[in-house]
PDB file of C-alpha atoms in Angstrom:
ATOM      1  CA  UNK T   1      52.141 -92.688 -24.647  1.00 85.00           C
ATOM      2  CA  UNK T   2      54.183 -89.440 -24.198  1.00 95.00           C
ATOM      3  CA  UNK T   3      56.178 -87.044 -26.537  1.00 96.00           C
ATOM      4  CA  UNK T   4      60.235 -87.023 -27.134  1.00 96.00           C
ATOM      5  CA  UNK T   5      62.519 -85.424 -24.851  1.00 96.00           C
ATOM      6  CA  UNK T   6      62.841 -82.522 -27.185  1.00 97.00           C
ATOM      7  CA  UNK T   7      59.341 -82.363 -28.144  1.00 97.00           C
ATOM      8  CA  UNK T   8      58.855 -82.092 -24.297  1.00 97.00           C
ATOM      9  CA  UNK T   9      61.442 -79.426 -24.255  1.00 97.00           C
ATOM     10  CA  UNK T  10      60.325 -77.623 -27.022  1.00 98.00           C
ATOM     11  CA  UNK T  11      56.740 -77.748 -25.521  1.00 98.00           C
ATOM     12  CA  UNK T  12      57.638 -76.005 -21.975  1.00 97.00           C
ATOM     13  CA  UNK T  13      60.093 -73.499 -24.124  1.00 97.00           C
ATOM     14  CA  UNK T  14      56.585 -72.339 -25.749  1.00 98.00           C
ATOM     15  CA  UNK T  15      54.161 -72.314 -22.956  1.00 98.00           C
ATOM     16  CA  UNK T  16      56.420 -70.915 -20.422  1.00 97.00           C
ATOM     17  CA  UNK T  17      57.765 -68.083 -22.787  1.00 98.00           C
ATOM     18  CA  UNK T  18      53.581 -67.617 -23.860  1.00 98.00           C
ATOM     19  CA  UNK T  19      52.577 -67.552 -19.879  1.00 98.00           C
ATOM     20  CA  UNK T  20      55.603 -65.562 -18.817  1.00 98.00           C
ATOM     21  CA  UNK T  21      54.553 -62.498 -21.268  1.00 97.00           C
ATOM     22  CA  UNK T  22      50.577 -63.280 -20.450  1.00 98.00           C
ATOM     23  CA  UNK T  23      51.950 -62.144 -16.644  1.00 97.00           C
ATOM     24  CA  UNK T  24      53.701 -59.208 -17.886  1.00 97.00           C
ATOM     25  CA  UNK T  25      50.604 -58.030 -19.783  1.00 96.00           C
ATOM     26  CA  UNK T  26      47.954 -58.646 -16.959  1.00 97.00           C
ATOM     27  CA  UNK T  27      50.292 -57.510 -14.555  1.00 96.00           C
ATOM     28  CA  UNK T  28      49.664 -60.794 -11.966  1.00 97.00           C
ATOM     29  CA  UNK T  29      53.419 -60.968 -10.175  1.00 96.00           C
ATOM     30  CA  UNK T  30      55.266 -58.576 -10.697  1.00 95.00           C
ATOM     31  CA  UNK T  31      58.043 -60.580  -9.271  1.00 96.00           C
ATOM     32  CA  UNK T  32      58.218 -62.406 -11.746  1.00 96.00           C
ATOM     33  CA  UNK T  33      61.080 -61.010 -13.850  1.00 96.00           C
ATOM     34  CA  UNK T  34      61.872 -63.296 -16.931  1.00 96.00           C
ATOM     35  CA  UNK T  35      61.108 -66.698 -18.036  1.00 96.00           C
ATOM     36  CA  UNK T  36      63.433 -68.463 -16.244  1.00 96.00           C
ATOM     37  CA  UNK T  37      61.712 -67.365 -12.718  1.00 96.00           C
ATOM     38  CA  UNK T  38      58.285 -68.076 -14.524  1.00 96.00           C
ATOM     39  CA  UNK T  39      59.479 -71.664 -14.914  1.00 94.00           C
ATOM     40  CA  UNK T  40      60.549 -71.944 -10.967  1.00 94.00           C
ATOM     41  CA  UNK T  41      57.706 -70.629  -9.539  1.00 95.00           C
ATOM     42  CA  UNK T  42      54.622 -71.795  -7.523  1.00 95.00           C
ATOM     43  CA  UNK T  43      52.088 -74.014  -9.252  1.00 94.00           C
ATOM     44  CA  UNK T  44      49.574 -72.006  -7.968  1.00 95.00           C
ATOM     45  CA  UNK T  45      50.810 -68.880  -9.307  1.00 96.00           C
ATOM     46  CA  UNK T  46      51.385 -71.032 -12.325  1.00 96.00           C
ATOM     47  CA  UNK T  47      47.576 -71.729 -12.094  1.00 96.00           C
ATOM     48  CA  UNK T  48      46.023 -68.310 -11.803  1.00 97.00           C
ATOM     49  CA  UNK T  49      48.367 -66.853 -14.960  1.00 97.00           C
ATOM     50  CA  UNK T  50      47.272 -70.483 -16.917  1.00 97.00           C
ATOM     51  CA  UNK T  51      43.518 -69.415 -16.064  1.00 97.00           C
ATOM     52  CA  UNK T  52      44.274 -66.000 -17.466  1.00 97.00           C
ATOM     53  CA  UNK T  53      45.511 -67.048 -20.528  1.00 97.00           C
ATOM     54  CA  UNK T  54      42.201 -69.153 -21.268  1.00 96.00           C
ATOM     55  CA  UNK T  55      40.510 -66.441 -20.091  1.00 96.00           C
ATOM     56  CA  UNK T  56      42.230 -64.199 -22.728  1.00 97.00           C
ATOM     57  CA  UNK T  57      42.812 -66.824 -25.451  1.00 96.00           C
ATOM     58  CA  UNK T  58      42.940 -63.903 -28.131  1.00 95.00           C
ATOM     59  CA  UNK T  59      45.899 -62.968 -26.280  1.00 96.00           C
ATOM     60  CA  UNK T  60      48.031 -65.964 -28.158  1.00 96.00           C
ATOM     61  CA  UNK T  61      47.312 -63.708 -31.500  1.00 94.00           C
ATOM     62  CA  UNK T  62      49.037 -60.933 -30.229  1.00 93.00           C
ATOM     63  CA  UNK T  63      52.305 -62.629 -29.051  1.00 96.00           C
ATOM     64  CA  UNK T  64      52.645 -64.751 -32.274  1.00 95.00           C
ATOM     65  CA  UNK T  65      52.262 -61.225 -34.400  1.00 93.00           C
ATOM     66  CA  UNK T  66      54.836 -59.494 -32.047  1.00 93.00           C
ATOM     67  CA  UNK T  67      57.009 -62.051 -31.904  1.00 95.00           C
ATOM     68  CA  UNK T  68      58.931 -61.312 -28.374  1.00 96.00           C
ATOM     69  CA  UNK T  69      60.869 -63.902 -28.346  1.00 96.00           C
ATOM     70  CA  UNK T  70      61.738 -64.238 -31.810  1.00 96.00           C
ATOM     71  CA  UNK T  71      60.241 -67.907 -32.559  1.00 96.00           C
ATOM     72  CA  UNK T  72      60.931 -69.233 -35.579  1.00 95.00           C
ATOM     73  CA  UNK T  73      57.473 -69.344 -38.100  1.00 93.00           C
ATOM     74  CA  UNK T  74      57.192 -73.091 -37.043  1.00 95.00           C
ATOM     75  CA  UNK T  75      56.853 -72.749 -33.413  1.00 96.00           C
ATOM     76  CA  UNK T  76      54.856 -69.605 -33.773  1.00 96.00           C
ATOM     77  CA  UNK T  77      52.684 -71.767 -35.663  1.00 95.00           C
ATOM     78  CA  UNK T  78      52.596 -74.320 -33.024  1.00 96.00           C
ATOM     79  CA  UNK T  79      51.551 -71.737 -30.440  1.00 97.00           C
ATOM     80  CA  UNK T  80      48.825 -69.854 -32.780  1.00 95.00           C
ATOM     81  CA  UNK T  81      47.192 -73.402 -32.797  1.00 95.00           C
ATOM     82  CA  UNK T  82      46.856 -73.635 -29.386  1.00 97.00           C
ATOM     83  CA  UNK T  83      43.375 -71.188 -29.604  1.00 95.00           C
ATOM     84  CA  UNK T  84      41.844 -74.446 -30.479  1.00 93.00           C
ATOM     85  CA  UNK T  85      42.457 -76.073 -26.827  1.00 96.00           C
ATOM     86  CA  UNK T  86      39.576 -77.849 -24.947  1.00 97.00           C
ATOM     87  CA  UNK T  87      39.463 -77.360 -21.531  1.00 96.00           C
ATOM     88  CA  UNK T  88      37.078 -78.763 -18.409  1.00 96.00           C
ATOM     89  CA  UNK T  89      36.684 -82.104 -16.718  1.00 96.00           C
ATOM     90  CA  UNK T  90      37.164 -85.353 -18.866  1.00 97.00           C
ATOM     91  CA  UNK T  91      37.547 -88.643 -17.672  1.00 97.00           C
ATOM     92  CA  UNK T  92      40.390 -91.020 -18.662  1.00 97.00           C
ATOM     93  CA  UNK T  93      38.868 -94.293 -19.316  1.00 97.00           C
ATOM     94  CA  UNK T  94      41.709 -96.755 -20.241  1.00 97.00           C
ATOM     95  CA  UNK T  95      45.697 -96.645 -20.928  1.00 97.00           C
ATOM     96  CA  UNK T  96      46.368 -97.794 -24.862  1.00 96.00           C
ATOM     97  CA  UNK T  97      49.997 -98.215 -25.542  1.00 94.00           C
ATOM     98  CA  UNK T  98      49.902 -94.855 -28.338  1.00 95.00           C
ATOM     99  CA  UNK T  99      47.903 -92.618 -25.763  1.00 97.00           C
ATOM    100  CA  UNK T 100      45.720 -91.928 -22.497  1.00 97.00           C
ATOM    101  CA  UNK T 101      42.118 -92.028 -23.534  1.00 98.00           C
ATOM    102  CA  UNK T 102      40.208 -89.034 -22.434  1.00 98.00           C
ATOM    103  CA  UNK T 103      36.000 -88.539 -22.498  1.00 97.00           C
ATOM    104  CA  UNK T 104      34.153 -85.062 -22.405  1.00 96.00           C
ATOM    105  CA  UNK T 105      30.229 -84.785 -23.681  1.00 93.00           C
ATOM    106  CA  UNK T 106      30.475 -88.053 -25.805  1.00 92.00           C
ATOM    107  CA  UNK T 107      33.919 -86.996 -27.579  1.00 96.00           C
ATOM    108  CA  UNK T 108      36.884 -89.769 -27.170  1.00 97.00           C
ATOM    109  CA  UNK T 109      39.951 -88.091 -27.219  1.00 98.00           C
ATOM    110  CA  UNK T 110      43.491 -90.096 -27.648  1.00 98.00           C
ATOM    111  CA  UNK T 111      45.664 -87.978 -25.040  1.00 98.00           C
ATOM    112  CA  UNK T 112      50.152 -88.349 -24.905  1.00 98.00           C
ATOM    113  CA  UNK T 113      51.798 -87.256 -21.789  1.00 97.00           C
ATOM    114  CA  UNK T 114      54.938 -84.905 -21.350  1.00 97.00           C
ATOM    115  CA  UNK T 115      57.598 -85.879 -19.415  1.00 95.00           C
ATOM    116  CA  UNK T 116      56.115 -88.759 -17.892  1.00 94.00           C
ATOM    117  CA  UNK T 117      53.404 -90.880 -19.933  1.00 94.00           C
ATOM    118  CA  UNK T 118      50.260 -91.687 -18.307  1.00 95.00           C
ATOM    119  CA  UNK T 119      50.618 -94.922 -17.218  1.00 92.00           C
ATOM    120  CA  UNK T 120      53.432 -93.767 -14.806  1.00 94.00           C
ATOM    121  CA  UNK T 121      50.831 -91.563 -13.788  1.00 92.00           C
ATOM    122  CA  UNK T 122      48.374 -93.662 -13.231  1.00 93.00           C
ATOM    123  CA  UNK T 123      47.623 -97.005 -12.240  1.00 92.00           C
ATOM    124  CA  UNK T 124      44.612 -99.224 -14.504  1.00 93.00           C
ATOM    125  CA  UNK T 125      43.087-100.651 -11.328  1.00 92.00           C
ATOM    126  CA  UNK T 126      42.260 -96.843 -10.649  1.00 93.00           C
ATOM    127  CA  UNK T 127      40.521 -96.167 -13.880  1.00 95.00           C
ATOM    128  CA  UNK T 128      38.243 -94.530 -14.907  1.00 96.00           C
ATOM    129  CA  UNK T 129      39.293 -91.649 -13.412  1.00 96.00           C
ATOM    130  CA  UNK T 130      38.040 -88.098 -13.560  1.00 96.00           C
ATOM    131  CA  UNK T 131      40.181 -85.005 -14.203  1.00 96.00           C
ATOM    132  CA  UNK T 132      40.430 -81.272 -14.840  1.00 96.00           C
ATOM    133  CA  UNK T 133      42.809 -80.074 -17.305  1.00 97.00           C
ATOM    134  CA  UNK T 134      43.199 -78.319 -20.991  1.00 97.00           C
ATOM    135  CA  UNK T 135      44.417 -80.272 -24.200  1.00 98.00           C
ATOM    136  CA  UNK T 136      46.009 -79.102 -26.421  1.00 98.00           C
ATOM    137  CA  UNK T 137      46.870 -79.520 -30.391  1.00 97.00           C
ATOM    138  CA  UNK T 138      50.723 -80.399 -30.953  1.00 97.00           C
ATOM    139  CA  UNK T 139      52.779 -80.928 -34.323  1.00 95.00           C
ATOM    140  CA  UNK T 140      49.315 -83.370 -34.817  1.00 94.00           C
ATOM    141  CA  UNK T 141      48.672 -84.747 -31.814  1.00 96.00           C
ATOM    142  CA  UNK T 142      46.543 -83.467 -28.791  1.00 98.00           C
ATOM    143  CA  UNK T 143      48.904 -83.862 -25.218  1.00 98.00           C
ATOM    144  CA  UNK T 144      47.770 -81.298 -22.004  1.00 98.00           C
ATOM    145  CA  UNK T 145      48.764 -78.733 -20.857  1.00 97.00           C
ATOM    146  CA  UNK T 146      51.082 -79.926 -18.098  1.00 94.00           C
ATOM    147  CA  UNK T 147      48.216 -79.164 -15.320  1.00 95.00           C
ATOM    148  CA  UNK T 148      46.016 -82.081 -14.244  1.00 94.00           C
ATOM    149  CA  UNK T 149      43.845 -82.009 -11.714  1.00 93.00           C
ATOM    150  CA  UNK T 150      42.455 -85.348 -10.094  1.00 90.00           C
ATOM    151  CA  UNK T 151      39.167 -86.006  -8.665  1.00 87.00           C
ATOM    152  CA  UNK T 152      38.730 -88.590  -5.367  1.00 85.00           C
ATOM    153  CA  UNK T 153      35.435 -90.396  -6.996  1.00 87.00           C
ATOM    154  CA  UNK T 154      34.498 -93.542  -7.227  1.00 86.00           C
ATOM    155  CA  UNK T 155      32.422 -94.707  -9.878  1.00 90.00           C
ATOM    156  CA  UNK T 156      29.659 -97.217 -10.068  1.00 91.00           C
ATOM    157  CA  UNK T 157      29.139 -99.718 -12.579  1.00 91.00           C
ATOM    158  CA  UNK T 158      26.598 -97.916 -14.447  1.00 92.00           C
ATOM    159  CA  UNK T 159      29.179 -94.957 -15.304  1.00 93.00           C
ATOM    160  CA  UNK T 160      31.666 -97.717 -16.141  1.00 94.00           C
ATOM    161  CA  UNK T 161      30.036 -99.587 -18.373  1.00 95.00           C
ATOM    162  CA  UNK T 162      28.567 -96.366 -19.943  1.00 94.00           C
ATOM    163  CA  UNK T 163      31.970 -95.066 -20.795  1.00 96.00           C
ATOM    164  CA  UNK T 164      33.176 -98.303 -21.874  1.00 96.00           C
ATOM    165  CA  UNK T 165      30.461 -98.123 -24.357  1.00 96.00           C
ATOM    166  CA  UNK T 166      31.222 -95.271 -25.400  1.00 96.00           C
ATOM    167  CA  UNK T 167      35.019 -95.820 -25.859  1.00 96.00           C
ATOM    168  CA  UNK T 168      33.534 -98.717 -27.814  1.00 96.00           C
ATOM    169  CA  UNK T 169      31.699 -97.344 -30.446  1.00 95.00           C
ATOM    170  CA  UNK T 170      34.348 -94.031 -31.184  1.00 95.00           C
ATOM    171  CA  UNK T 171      37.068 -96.975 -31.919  1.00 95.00           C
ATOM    172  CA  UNK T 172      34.527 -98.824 -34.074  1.00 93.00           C
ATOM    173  CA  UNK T 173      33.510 -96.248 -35.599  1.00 93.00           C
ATOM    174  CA  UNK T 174      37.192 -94.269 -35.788  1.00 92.00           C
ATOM    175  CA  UNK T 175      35.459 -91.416 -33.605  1.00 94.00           C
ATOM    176  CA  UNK T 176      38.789 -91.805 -31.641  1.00 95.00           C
ATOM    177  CA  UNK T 177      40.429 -88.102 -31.957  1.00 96.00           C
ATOM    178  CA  UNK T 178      44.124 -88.082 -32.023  1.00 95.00           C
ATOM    179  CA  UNK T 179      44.437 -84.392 -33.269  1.00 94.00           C
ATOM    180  CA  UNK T 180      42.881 -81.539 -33.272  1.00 91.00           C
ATOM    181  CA  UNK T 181      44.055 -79.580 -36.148  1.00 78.00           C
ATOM    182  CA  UNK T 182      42.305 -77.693 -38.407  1.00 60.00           C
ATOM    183  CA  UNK T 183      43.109 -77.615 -41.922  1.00 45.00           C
ATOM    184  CA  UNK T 184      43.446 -74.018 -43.558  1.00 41.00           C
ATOM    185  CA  UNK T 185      40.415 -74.173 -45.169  1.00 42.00           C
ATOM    186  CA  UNK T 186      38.335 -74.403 -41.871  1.00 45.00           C
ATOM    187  CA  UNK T 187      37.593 -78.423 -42.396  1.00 43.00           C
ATOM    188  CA  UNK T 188      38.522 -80.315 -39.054  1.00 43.00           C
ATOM    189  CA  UNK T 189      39.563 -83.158 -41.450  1.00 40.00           C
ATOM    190  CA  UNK T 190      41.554 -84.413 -38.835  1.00 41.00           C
ATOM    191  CA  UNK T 191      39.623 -84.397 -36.219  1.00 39.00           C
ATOM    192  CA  UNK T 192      36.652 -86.120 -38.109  1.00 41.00           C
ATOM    193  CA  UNK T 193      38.161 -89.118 -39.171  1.00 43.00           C
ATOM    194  CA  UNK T 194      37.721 -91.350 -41.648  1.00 47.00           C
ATOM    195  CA  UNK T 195      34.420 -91.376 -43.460  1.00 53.00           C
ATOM    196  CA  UNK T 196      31.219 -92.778 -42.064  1.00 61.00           C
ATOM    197  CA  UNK T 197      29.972 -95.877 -44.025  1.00 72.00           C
ATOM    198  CA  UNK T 198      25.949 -95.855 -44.285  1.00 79.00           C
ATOM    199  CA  UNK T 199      24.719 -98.907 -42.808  1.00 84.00           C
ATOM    200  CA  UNK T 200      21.447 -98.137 -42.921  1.00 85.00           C
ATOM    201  CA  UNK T 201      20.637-100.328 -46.421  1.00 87.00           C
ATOM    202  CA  UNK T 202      22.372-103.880 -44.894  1.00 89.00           C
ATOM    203  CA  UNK T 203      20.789-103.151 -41.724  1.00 89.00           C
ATOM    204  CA  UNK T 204      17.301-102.333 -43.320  1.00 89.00           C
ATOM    205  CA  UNK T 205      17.712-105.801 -45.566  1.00 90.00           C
ATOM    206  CA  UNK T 206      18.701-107.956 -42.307  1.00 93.00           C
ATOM    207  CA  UNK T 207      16.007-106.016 -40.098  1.00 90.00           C
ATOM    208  CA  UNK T 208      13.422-107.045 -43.350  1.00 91.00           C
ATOM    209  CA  UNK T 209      14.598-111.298 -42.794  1.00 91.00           C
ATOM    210  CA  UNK T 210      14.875-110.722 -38.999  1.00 90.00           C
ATOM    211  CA  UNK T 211      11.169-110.067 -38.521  1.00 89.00           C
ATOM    212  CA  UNK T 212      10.356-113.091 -40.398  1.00 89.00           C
ATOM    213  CA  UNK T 213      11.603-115.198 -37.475  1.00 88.00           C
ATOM    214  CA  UNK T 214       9.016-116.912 -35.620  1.00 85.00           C
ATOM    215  CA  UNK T 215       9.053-119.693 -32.826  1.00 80.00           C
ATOM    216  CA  UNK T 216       6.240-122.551 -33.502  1.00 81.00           C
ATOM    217  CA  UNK T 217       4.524-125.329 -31.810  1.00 80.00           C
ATOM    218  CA  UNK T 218       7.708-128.162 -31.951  1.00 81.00           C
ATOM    219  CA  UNK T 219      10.730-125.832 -32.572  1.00 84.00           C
ATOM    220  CA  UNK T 220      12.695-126.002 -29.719  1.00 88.00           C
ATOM    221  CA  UNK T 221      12.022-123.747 -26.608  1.00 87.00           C
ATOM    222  CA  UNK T 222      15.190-121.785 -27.321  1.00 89.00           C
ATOM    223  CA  UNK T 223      13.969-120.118 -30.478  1.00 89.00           C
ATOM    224  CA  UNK T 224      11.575-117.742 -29.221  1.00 88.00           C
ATOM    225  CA  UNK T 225      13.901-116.110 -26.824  1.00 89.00           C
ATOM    226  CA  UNK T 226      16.681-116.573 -29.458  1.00 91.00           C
ATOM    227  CA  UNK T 227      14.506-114.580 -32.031  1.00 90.00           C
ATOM    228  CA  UNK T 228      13.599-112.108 -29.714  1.00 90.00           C
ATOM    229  CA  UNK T 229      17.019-111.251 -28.367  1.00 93.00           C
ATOM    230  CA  UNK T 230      18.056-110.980 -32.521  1.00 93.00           C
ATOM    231  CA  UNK T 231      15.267-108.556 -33.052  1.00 91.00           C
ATOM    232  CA  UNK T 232      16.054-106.184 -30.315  1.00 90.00           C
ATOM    233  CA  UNK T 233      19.814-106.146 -31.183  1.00 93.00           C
ATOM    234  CA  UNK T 234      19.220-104.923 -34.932  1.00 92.00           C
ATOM    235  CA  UNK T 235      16.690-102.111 -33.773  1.00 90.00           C
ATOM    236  CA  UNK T 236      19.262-101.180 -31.070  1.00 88.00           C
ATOM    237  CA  UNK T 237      21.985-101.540 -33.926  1.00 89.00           C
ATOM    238  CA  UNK T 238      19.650 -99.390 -36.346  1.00 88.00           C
ATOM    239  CA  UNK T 239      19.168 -96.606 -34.185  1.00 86.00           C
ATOM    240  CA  UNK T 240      22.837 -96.194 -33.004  1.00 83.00           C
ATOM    241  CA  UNK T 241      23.776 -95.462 -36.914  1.00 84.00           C
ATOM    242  CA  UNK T 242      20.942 -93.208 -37.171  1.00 80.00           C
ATOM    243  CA  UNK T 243      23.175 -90.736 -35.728  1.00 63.00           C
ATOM    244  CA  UNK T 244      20.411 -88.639 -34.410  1.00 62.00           C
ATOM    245  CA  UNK T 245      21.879 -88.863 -30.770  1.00 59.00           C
ATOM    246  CA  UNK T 246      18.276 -90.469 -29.439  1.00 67.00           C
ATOM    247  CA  UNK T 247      20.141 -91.364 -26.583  1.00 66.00           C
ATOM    248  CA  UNK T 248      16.677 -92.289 -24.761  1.00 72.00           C
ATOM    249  CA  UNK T 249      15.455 -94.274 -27.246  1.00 79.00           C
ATOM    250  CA  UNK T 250      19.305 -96.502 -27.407  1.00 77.00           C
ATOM    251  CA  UNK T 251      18.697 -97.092 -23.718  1.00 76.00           C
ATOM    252  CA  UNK T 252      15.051 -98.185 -24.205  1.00 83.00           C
ATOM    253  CA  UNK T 253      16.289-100.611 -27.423  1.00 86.00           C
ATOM    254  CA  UNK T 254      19.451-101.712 -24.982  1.00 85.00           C
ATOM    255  CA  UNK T 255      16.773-102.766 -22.021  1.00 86.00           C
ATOM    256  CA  UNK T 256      15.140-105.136 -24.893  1.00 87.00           C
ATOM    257  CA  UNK T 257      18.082-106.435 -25.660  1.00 89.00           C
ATOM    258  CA  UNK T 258      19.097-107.279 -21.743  1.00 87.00           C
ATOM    259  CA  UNK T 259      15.445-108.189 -21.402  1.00 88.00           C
ATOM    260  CA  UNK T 260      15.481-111.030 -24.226  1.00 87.00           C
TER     261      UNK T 260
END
């Protein structure tokens, strides 16, 4: 759930060198006299040049065309990439063994630590819990940016069961993003995943049969309900492969479901 040692090393040799020259060219502390003092100093002053730098994100082509520290072409490359971060609140929904899993806007992100993984972070019996910080893409896998902000909140079982839906479906449907590179051709290949199958035809034939089901005068009492319950889960089931984000319409098709 976290990089290597050197990955982590090589990692804070990047940012700090790319936030060290982001304060020389905004001018934000001018005490600040090389990279070594940017690494010491206050995370608050770490803050307001991090801010700056996402404020400025074109800023990260400049450095990787002039080169000031003399990066090889692979960890300029690893830096250029960085333009594609994703910053704001998420929440982290659940610990996996291979990464922290992270939520923004219906996106299911699979998140490594730095120096410490997440689960010495952060205990399960506290999750889901919600967060501020940036991710970032890194030799293929997204990690942060070493800044993460936590949020007191508890949640209610509606937003908990919501997310865990949601976590649900991206790994059933490999939605799950554990990169976010972007091929040189423009295609986020890797952030897509695999291909989609279309249900639509199996579900369409089992919908067709599924309608056919009727309770009658001597089945047993448990068929009607039985029947109904499998009709509402295959036009729930329909419109969640639809893919046409009728998010009010799922919740109306889920209520059947509960309701049979």
């Amino acid at each position: 759930m976290k990089l290597s040692k050197s990955d982590v090393k090589l990692f804070y040799e990047l940012m700090w060198a790319l936030q060290f020259h982001v304060n020389l060219k905004f001018k934000i502390y001018s005490q600040i006299k090389n990279i070594e003092d940017y690494a010491d100093c206050k995370i608050d002053q770490k803050v307001k040049i991090r801010k700056t730098l996402y404020e400025n994100i074109e800023f990260i082509d400049s450095f990787v065309l002039e080169n000031p520290q003399n990066f090889s072409r692979e960890k300029l490359f690893i830096v250029s990439k960085w333009k594609n971060y994703i910053g704001g609140d998420f929440y982290i929904e659940r610990l996996l063994k291979k990464y922290a899993v992270f939520m923004q806007d219906g996106e299911v992100y699979g998140v490594l630590g730095l120096s410490q993984g997440f689960d010495e972070q952060i205990h399960p019996s506290t999750l889901p819990q919600s967060v501020s910080t940036v991710l970032l893409p890194f030799k293929g896998k997204i990690i942060y940016d070493g800044l993460l902000g936590h949020r007191n909140i508890q949640f209610g079982g509606g937003i908990k069961s919501s997310l865990r839906e949601t976590y649900m479906w991206a790994k059933q449907n490999d939605r799950i993003l554990d990169s976010l590179e972007i091929s040189q051709d423009g295609d986020q290949n890797e952030i897509t995943g695999k291909p989609l199958k279309d249900w639509k035809p199996e579900l369409d034939e089992i919908a067709g049969k599924v309608k056919k089901l009727k309770g009658a005068a001597g089945h047993p009492a448990i068929y009607s309900p039985a029947f109904s319950l499998a009709k509402a889960s295959i036009e729930f089931t329909q419109l969640a492969v639809a893919d046409d984000n009728d998010w009010e319409g799922l919740n109306k098709a889920l209520q059947k479901i509960r309701r049979a």
